[in-house]
Tab-separated table of C-alpha atoms in Angstrom:
chain	number	residue	atom	x	y	z
K	1	MET	CA	-161.625	-40.944	-10.228
K	2	ASP	CA	-162.588	-43.990	-11.908
K	3	ALA	CA	-160.276	-45.633	-8.613
K	4	LEU	CA	-162.389	-43.704	-6.522
K	5	VAL	CA	-165.794	-44.019	-8.103
K	6	LYS	CA	-165.588	-47.942	-8.468
K	7	ASP	CA	-164.308	-48.002	-4.646
K	8	LEU	CA	-167.509	-46.422	-3.969
K	9	ARG	CA	-169.799	-49.311	-5.800
K	10	ILE	CA	-167.810	-51.674	-3.524
K	11	ALA	CA	-168.543	-49.628	-0.784
K	12	LEU	CA	-172.087	-49.562	-1.612
K	13	ARG	CA	-172.155	-52.955	-2.157
K	14	MET	CA	-170.568	-53.796	0.773
K	15	PHE	CA	-172.968	-52.072	2.951
K	16	VAL	CA	-175.931	-53.902	1.121
K	17	SER	CA	-174.564	-57.599	1.883
K	18	GLN	CA	-173.711	-56.391	5.621
K	19	PRO	CA	-175.513	-54.852	6.752
K	20	ALA	CA	-173.793	-55.038	9.993
K	21	LEU	CA	-171.044	-53.241	9.135
K	22	SER	CA	-170.843	-50.749	12.675
K	23	ALA	CA	-168.537	-48.263	12.238
K	24	MET	CA	-165.467	-46.826	10.925
K	25	ALA	CA	-162.535	-45.322	13.099
K	26	VAL	CA	-159.359	-43.102	11.237
K	27	PHE	CA	-156.787	-41.986	12.995
K	28	THR	CA	-153.413	-41.219	11.429
K	29	LEU	CA	-150.048	-41.851	12.697
K	30	ALA	CA	-146.730	-39.617	11.592
K	31	MET	CA	-143.513	-40.723	10.666
K	32	GLY	CA	-140.417	-40.351	8.170
K	33	ILE	CA	-138.974	-42.099	6.261
K	34	GLY	CA	-135.706	-40.593	5.605
K	35	ALA	CA	-135.618	-37.940	2.944
K	36	ASN	CA	-139.386	-38.900	1.056
K	37	GLY	CA	-140.812	-37.565	4.307
K	38	ALA	CA	-145.197	-38.315	4.112
K	39	ILE	CA	-147.308	-39.049	6.605
K	40	PHE	CA	-149.285	-42.225	6.597
K	41	SER	CA	-153.107	-42.518	6.907
K	42	PHE	CA	-154.631	-45.980	8.680
K	43	ALA	CA	-158.528	-46.657	8.744
K	44	LYS	CA	-159.985	-48.780	10.132
K	45	VAL	CA	-163.205	-51.419	9.413
K	46	THR	CA	-165.251	-53.227	12.380
K	47	LEU	CA	-167.642	-55.221	11.178
K	48	LEU	CA	-169.721	-57.302	13.329
K	49	ASP	CA	-169.638	-60.204	10.715
K	50	ALA	CA	-166.585	-61.226	10.474
K	51	LEU	CA	-164.145	-60.724	7.527
K	52	PRO	CA	-162.925	-63.674	5.777
K	53	TYR	CA	-159.813	-62.960	6.825
K	54	ARG	CA	-157.460	-64.045	10.019
K	55	ASP	CA	-157.634	-62.035	13.477
K	56	GLU	CA	-159.316	-58.808	10.834
K	57	ALA	CA	-159.529	-56.625	13.530
K	58	ARG	CA	-156.255	-56.052	13.774
K	59	LEU	CA	-156.073	-55.079	10.101
K	60	VAL	CA	-155.996	-51.909	8.475
K	61	MET	CA	-155.820	-49.716	5.218
K	62	VAL	CA	-152.837	-47.706	4.814
K	63	TRP	CA	-152.395	-44.721	2.870
K	64	GLN	CA	-149.872	-42.050	2.496
K	65	ASP	CA	-150.504	-38.554	3.642
K	66	TYR	CA	-149.154	-35.443	1.662
K	67	GLN	CA	-151.494	-32.648	2.910
K	68	ARG	CA	-148.359	-30.895	4.627
K	69	ARG	CA	-146.092	-30.779	1.276
K	70	GLY	CA	-149.645	-29.622	-0.150
K	71	GLY	CA	-150.676	-33.298	-1.904
K	72	PRO	CA	-153.142	-35.402	-1.378
K	73	ALA	CA	-154.991	-37.256	1.860
K	74	ARG	CA	-155.053	-40.070	1.283
K	75	GLU	CA	-152.391	-41.138	-1.498
K	76	TRP	CA	-151.338	-45.102	-2.903
K	77	PHE	CA	-147.969	-46.302	-2.692
K	78	SER	CA	-145.263	-46.794	-4.754
K	79	TYR	CA	-143.435	-49.938	-4.935
K	80	PRO	CA	-140.465	-48.111	-3.206
K	81	ASN	CA	-142.230	-46.508	-0.186
K	82	PHE	CA	-144.087	-49.663	0.286
K	83	VAL	CA	-140.516	-51.375	0.811
K	84	ASP	CA	-139.227	-48.412	3.282
K	85	TYR	CA	-142.663	-47.717	5.089
K	86	ARG	CA	-142.584	-51.839	5.622
K	87	THR	CA	-139.138	-52.255	6.882
K	88	ARG	CA	-139.104	-49.228	9.326
K	89	SER	CA	-143.319	-49.128	10.584
K	90	ARG	CA	-143.054	-50.187	14.161
K	91	THR	CA	-146.175	-50.257	14.383
K	92	LEU	CA	-147.458	-52.577	11.788
K	93	GLU	CA	-146.006	-56.484	12.146
K	94	ASP	CA	-146.826	-56.745	8.472
K	95	MET	CA	-147.605	-55.036	4.893
K	96	ALA	CA	-148.275	-55.710	1.734
K	97	VAL	CA	-149.560	-54.013	-1.396
K	98	PHE	CA	-151.930	-55.082	-4.579
K	99	SER	CA	-152.984	-53.393	-7.516
K	100	ALA	CA	-156.643	-54.347	-9.415
K	101	GLU	CA	-156.015	-56.040	-12.747
K	102	SER	CA	-157.278	-57.803	-15.687
K	103	PHE	CA	-156.226	-61.324	-17.032
K	104	VAL	CA	-157.081	-62.975	-20.228
K	105	ILE	CA	-156.649	-67.083	-19.762
K	106	THR	CA	-155.673	-68.534	-22.915
K	107	GLY	CA	-154.697	-71.981	-23.611
K	108	SER	CA	-156.860	-74.962	-23.105
K	109	GLY	CA	-160.299	-74.083	-23.374
K	110	GLU	CA	-161.800	-70.089	-25.086
K	111	PRO	CA	-159.866	-67.604	-24.270
K	112	GLU	CA	-161.967	-65.936	-20.740
K	113	ALA	CA	-161.183	-62.205	-19.351
K	114	VAL	CA	-161.142	-62.643	-15.898
K	115	ALA	CA	-160.992	-59.792	-13.326
K	116	GLY	CA	-157.556	-59.873	-11.141
K	117	GLU	CA	-155.083	-58.418	-8.751
K	118	ARG	CA	-151.211	-58.258	-8.495
K	119	VAL	CA	-149.875	-58.503	-5.139
K	120	SER	CA	-146.989	-58.119	-3.491
K	121	ALA	CA	-145.647	-61.427	-1.485
K	122	SER	CA	-146.374	-60.499	2.159
K	123	PHE	CA	-150.273	-60.671	1.074
K	124	PHE	CA	-151.715	-63.674	1.625
K	125	ASP	CA	-149.746	-63.863	5.471
K	126	VAL	CA	-151.082	-60.444	5.961
K	127	LEU	CA	-154.141	-60.968	5.663
K	128	GLY	CA	-154.188	-64.979	6.244
K	129	ALA	CA	-155.509	-66.382	3.583
K	130	ARG	CA	-156.639	-70.261	3.285
K	131	PHE	CA	-156.097	-72.329	0.687
K	132	VAL	CA	-157.728	-75.406	0.119
K	133	GLN	CA	-154.330	-76.820	-2.378
K	134	GLY	CA	-151.275	-75.485	-2.637
K	135	ARG	CA	-149.763	-72.435	-1.018
K	136	GLY	CA	-149.530	-68.602	-1.710
K	137	PHE	CA	-146.275	-66.395	-2.701
K	138	ARG	CA	-142.989	-66.706	-1.773
K	139	ALA	CA	-140.823	-63.322	-1.352
K	140	GLU	CA	-138.552	-64.811	-3.941
K	141	GLU	CA	-141.519	-65.236	-6.985
K	142	GLU	CA	-141.693	-61.169	-7.121
K	143	LEU	CA	-137.785	-61.114	-8.397
K	144	GLY	CA	-137.709	-60.324	-12.332
K	145	GLY	CA	-136.722	-63.630	-13.842
K	146	ALA	CA	-138.280	-66.130	-10.771
K	147	PRO	CA	-140.890	-68.422	-12.848
K	148	PRO	CA	-144.717	-66.772	-13.320
K	149	VAL	CA	-146.667	-68.434	-10.777
K	150	ALA	CA	-149.934	-68.035	-10.029
K	151	VAL	CA	-153.035	-68.576	-7.878
K	152	LEU	CA	-156.723	-69.193	-8.686
K	153	SER	CA	-159.605	-68.257	-6.658
K	154	HIS	CA	-161.896	-71.134	-5.451
K	155	ARG	CA	-164.713	-70.357	-8.553
K	156	LEU	CA	-162.473	-70.079	-10.821
K	157	TRP	CA	-160.982	-73.572	-9.894
K	158	GLN	CA	-164.640	-75.060	-9.980
K	159	LYS	CA	-166.265	-73.146	-12.860
K	160	ARG	CA	-162.959	-73.655	-15.489
K	161	PHE	CA	-161.101	-76.394	-14.436
K	162	HIS	CA	-163.932	-78.300	-12.562
K	163	GLY	CA	-162.377	-78.818	-9.317
K	164	ASP	CA	-159.309	-80.838	-10.405
K	165	PRO	CA	-156.510	-80.792	-7.753
K	166	ALA	CA	-153.811	-81.560	-10.462
K	167	ILE	CA	-154.425	-78.385	-11.502
K	168	VAL	CA	-152.115	-77.117	-8.077
K	169	GLY	CA	-148.082	-77.760	-10.091
K	170	GLY	CA	-149.445	-77.944	-13.180
K	171	GLY	CA	-149.800	-74.729	-15.940
K	172	ILE	CA	-152.406	-72.707	-17.157
K	173	GLU	CA	-151.696	-70.155	-19.640
K	174	VAL	CA	-152.528	-65.980	-19.107
K	175	ASP	CA	-152.234	-63.522	-21.809
K	176	ASP	CA	-150.665	-66.250	-24.081
K	177	ARG	CA	-147.898	-66.682	-20.871
K	178	PRO	CA	-147.257	-69.829	-18.970
K	179	TYR	CA	-147.868	-69.899	-15.650
K	180	THR	CA	-147.132	-73.241	-12.653
K	181	VAL	CA	-150.440	-72.983	-10.535
K	182	VAL	CA	-149.412	-73.232	-7.113
K	183	GLY	CA	-152.574	-72.358	-5.427
K	184	VAL	CA	-156.255	-72.053	-4.920
K	185	LEU	CA	-157.922	-69.798	-2.319
K	186	ALA	CA	-161.101	-71.039	0.014
K	187	PRO	CA	-163.920	-70.349	-1.487
K	188	GLU	CA	-164.277	-67.665	1.501
K	189	PHE	CA	-161.534	-65.451	0.794
K	190	TYR	CA	-161.455	-62.562	-1.612
K	191	PRO	CA	-159.430	-59.098	-2.275
K	192	PRO	CA	-160.309	-56.283	-0.284
K	193	PHE	CA	-162.301	-53.898	-2.309
K	194	GLU	CA	-162.760	-56.711	-5.088
K	195	SER	CA	-164.845	-59.511	-4.390
K	196	ASP	CA	-164.547	-60.774	-8.014
K	197	ALA	CA	-161.227	-61.231	-8.203
K	198	GLU	CA	-160.453	-64.819	-9.532
K	199	LEU	CA	-156.891	-64.788	-10.805
K	200	VAL	CA	-153.811	-63.163	-8.105
K	201	LEU	CA	-150.601	-63.171	-9.841
K	202	PRO	CA	-146.972	-61.365	-8.450
K	203	LEU	CA	-146.213	-58.113	-8.632
K	204	THR	CA	-142.281	-57.630	-9.582
K	205	VAL	CA	-140.662	-55.649	-8.696
K	206	PRO	CA	-139.933	-52.382	-10.385
K	207	PRO	CA	-136.251	-52.087	-11.784
K	208	PRO	CA	-134.672	-48.441	-9.997
K	209	GLU	CA	-135.835	-45.368	-11.970
K	210	PRO	CA	-135.516	-41.758	-10.433
K	211	ASN	CA	-139.279	-41.319	-10.952
K	212	ALA	CA	-140.098	-44.805	-9.091
K	213	ARG	CA	-141.624	-43.004	-6.077
K	214	ARG	CA	-144.369	-40.948	-8.269
K	215	GLN	CA	-146.251	-44.292	-9.469
K	216	VAL	CA	-148.391	-44.427	-6.869
K	217	THR	CA	-150.537	-47.865	-8.277
K	218	LEU	CA	-150.759	-49.611	-4.790
K	219	ARG	CA	-153.060	-49.878	-2.292
K	220	ALA	CA	-152.122	-51.083	1.274
K	221	VAL	CA	-153.376	-53.252	3.739
K	222	GLY	CA	-151.378	-53.733	7.274
K	223	ARG	CA	-151.550	-55.562	10.428
K	224	MET	CA	-151.440	-54.475	13.535
K	225	ARG	CA	-149.010	-55.721	16.164
């Protein structure tokens, strides 16, 4: 319920800041994924003012639809279900998942709490993000044991690091853990529903466990073929 309220507040801000919002079309796609048997819903938002993403007309938000099994019509994803659907979908060119999270930047200077995201490595490619410095995440950077990396928003880069280009390839501390900064996003980019996100870290692939598919904590965005 808290997540729903948060989404509604963000949606209201989007209406106020972008009055050219014209329509929302919702359609559903039935697709079985092994024994999971989920149905997936897509919601497409058309804006007269372009969203800060490449070829935004092909982007859709994706949900799991469990109504036939007595569940909710719009359910977020677990990581295993995301992997299955991304692999088997014939409708989407690619797909990414993301989750809002708060972080504390420590190390040099005063500790600073910032809003952020954990995202799959495909996230920036799916949205067509542009970088003013560096790059996005690589697939291997999702794996446990990979060197921790981070991407900064343009706002955070200017505010805390004074626009220093040397920060890319350099280190920062997040929650008292060292990270290497690999990229700085263009000023117009923000993650869906999280316009205040300032720090982006890669999701870590969870270890296999019996209840992994029930951990539906990830939102999904896809790019239509």
